[in-house]
Each structure stands twice: as C-alpha cells, then as structure tokens.
C-alpha cells in the first residue's frame, strides 16, 4: 500500500442511504452485478484543492461550481460523467437514479469528514440488483485515493498492441453487443492489461483484425500529426465515447487546432508526432514506446495537451 492510501481511506456512499462505513456490506451475494457483470459504471478524478489552485469553470466542486473552503475538492466534468452513466444504463435497460440524485450523493460524500483529501478516483456504479427479487437496481459510489502509479503514468508509459478480436466495424447495427457502453464486465480489459505487463509494458492498445488502432482497456487514444489531433471514432468501432478526448478536442479547436475522428493504421500511430492514452482518472499519459518502437515525444506538446484536457502539469 502506498503512502497516499495508507493515510487516506476509501469512502463509500449508497443511493438512498448516503455515506456508509467502508466495511459495511450492502451488496447481496446474488446481485446480478456480481454474478453476471450486469451493470454499468463511470469514473472521474477528484482533485485536491492544492492540485489545481482552486475551482475552475470546467469542474464542479463539492459545494457547487466556484465554492471555496478549507477542504475544497473538484470533480472533473461530473455532469458529463453522470450523463454518460445514464446512457449506459439506458442501453442496459436499467432504471437508475436521476442525475440530481447522483449529484447530491457525490456532494454528500465529498462533504463528509471521511472523504479523502488527496487526489482520488470517484466511481459511480449501478448494478441490476438481486436475482429474482423486486428490490431494483443498486446505485453507489466510491472515492478512492489514487495510487502512485497513476501519477507516474502521466510522465510516460510503454504500450503493447494486441488484437481486439474484431473488425473495426464489428458493432455496426448490433446494439446488443453494447459497443460504447461502460459496463462493469471488465474481465477482458484487465486480462489485456496483464498481458501487456507480461510483455514489459504498462498498458495495452487494442487493434482491430483489419489493422486499425482502437483504444486501450481503460483509455482513449489521441495521436498528433503536425497540428492535427486524431482519435478513434465511436459507433461501429464499439469504442467508448471518451469525455477526456471530447473536452480536449473542444479546447484544442478553440485554439485553432484541427481535431479529427477517424480510423488510423498502426503504422500511422508508430510514425506520429506523439501519442497519448487519455482518461478522466489517469489523465494524459504520453506513449513513449509502442511495442518495440519508440514514439515521438515533445514535452511542450505534452504540457499543452495536458492543460487543454484540464489536468495539472505532470
């Protein structure tokens, strides 16, 4: 256990109950989220006030945008993550809490004296609930201090490419495959990360069977080609609509950069002017090595991309 986690404990809060003791059970053994992976989640970072120097217009604080306080915490793009959770729930035909209920639970959790004061991961989870039971879905959240590895990855990672086992358009006209839905069934994603680690890399990059770069198990791919930023399109690819990539592109376009959603061959990624794996928890991780090849890295561009995405300097 690292130093951050040794002094700061995870916090748990449940819809309809509020903050609960971390070691208090609230999920039954027959919950379909546990037994079938039938549920969805979303996650983002909670900045400590010292990490960003106060609230900003692009984030929500525990007491509302612009609030001030000794233990002020900022949740990055909370509304967007709640909205995406709602879309995932709709795809699963789950009748979950209203957005306001999630926002209120987050506010209560971060206002708790037990909330971590360091940079943390906020995870919102919605599970189907008990099998053959009328209790309905279970919604809860956790706030967990980030491990040291998350901060190290913002300075650079090695990535191993591997087959995603599908063509780049495998999810076209097949909504039952749940492409782009952030389900809690992440066994394949975690297996890919373990495979990457066995190859001496920190993370994986899925490649379609027809040769296109897709996404990482828990992050989107951003590639720089001169003054153009490119990311994988969603829809038929089944790639998750990345909130970090979307907000980064919005800020980049406001600065006059060209931002494109299109498929990229692996050779294009290898020969790019820079590549990043981006997510709302990890932040902006520059790819320094992809398989057995070095990837171009420009520190000025890395600083710029990080700032455009709303993260503190690495």
PDB file of N, CA, C and O in Angstrom, residues 30 55 156 178 308:
ATOM      1  N   UNK A  30     -26.266 -12.613  -4.373  1.00  0.00           N
ATOM      2  CA  UNK A  30     -26.917 -12.957  -5.640  1.00  0.00           C
ATOM      3  C   UNK A  30     -27.163 -11.736  -6.523  1.00  0.00           C
ATOM      4  O   UNK A  30     -27.935 -11.806  -7.482  1.00  0.00           O
ATOM      5  N   UNK A  55     -11.088  26.239  -7.607  1.00  0.00           N
ATOM      6  CA  UNK A  55     -12.096  25.742  -8.538  1.00  0.00           C
ATOM      7  C   UNK A  55     -11.967  26.415  -9.887  1.00  0.00           C
ATOM      8  O   UNK A  55     -11.473  27.515 -10.023  1.00  0.00           O
ATOM      9  N   UNK A 156       4.787   9.238 -18.744  1.00  0.00           N
ATOM     10  CA  UNK A 156       5.155   8.397 -19.879  1.00  0.00           C
ATOM     11  C   UNK A 156       4.946   6.923 -19.601  1.00  0.00           C
ATOM     12  O   UNK A 156       5.179   6.457 -18.483  1.00  0.00           O
ATOM     13  N   UNK A 178     -23.438  -4.050 -27.103  1.00  0.00           N
ATOM     14  CA  UNK A 178     -23.149  -2.999 -26.119  1.00  0.00           C
ATOM     15  C   UNK A 178     -21.859  -2.237 -26.424  1.00  0.00           C
ATOM     16  O   UNK A 178     -21.102  -1.877 -25.518  1.00  0.00           O
ATOM     17  N   UNK A 308      -4.918  21.486 -21.905  1.00  0.00           N
ATOM     18  CA  UNK A 308      -6.170  21.546 -22.657  1.00  0.00           C
ATOM     19  C   UNK A 308      -7.200  20.561 -22.109  1.00  0.00           C
ATOM     20  O   UNK A 308      -8.406  20.814 -22.153  1.00  0.00           O
TER      21      UNK A 308
END
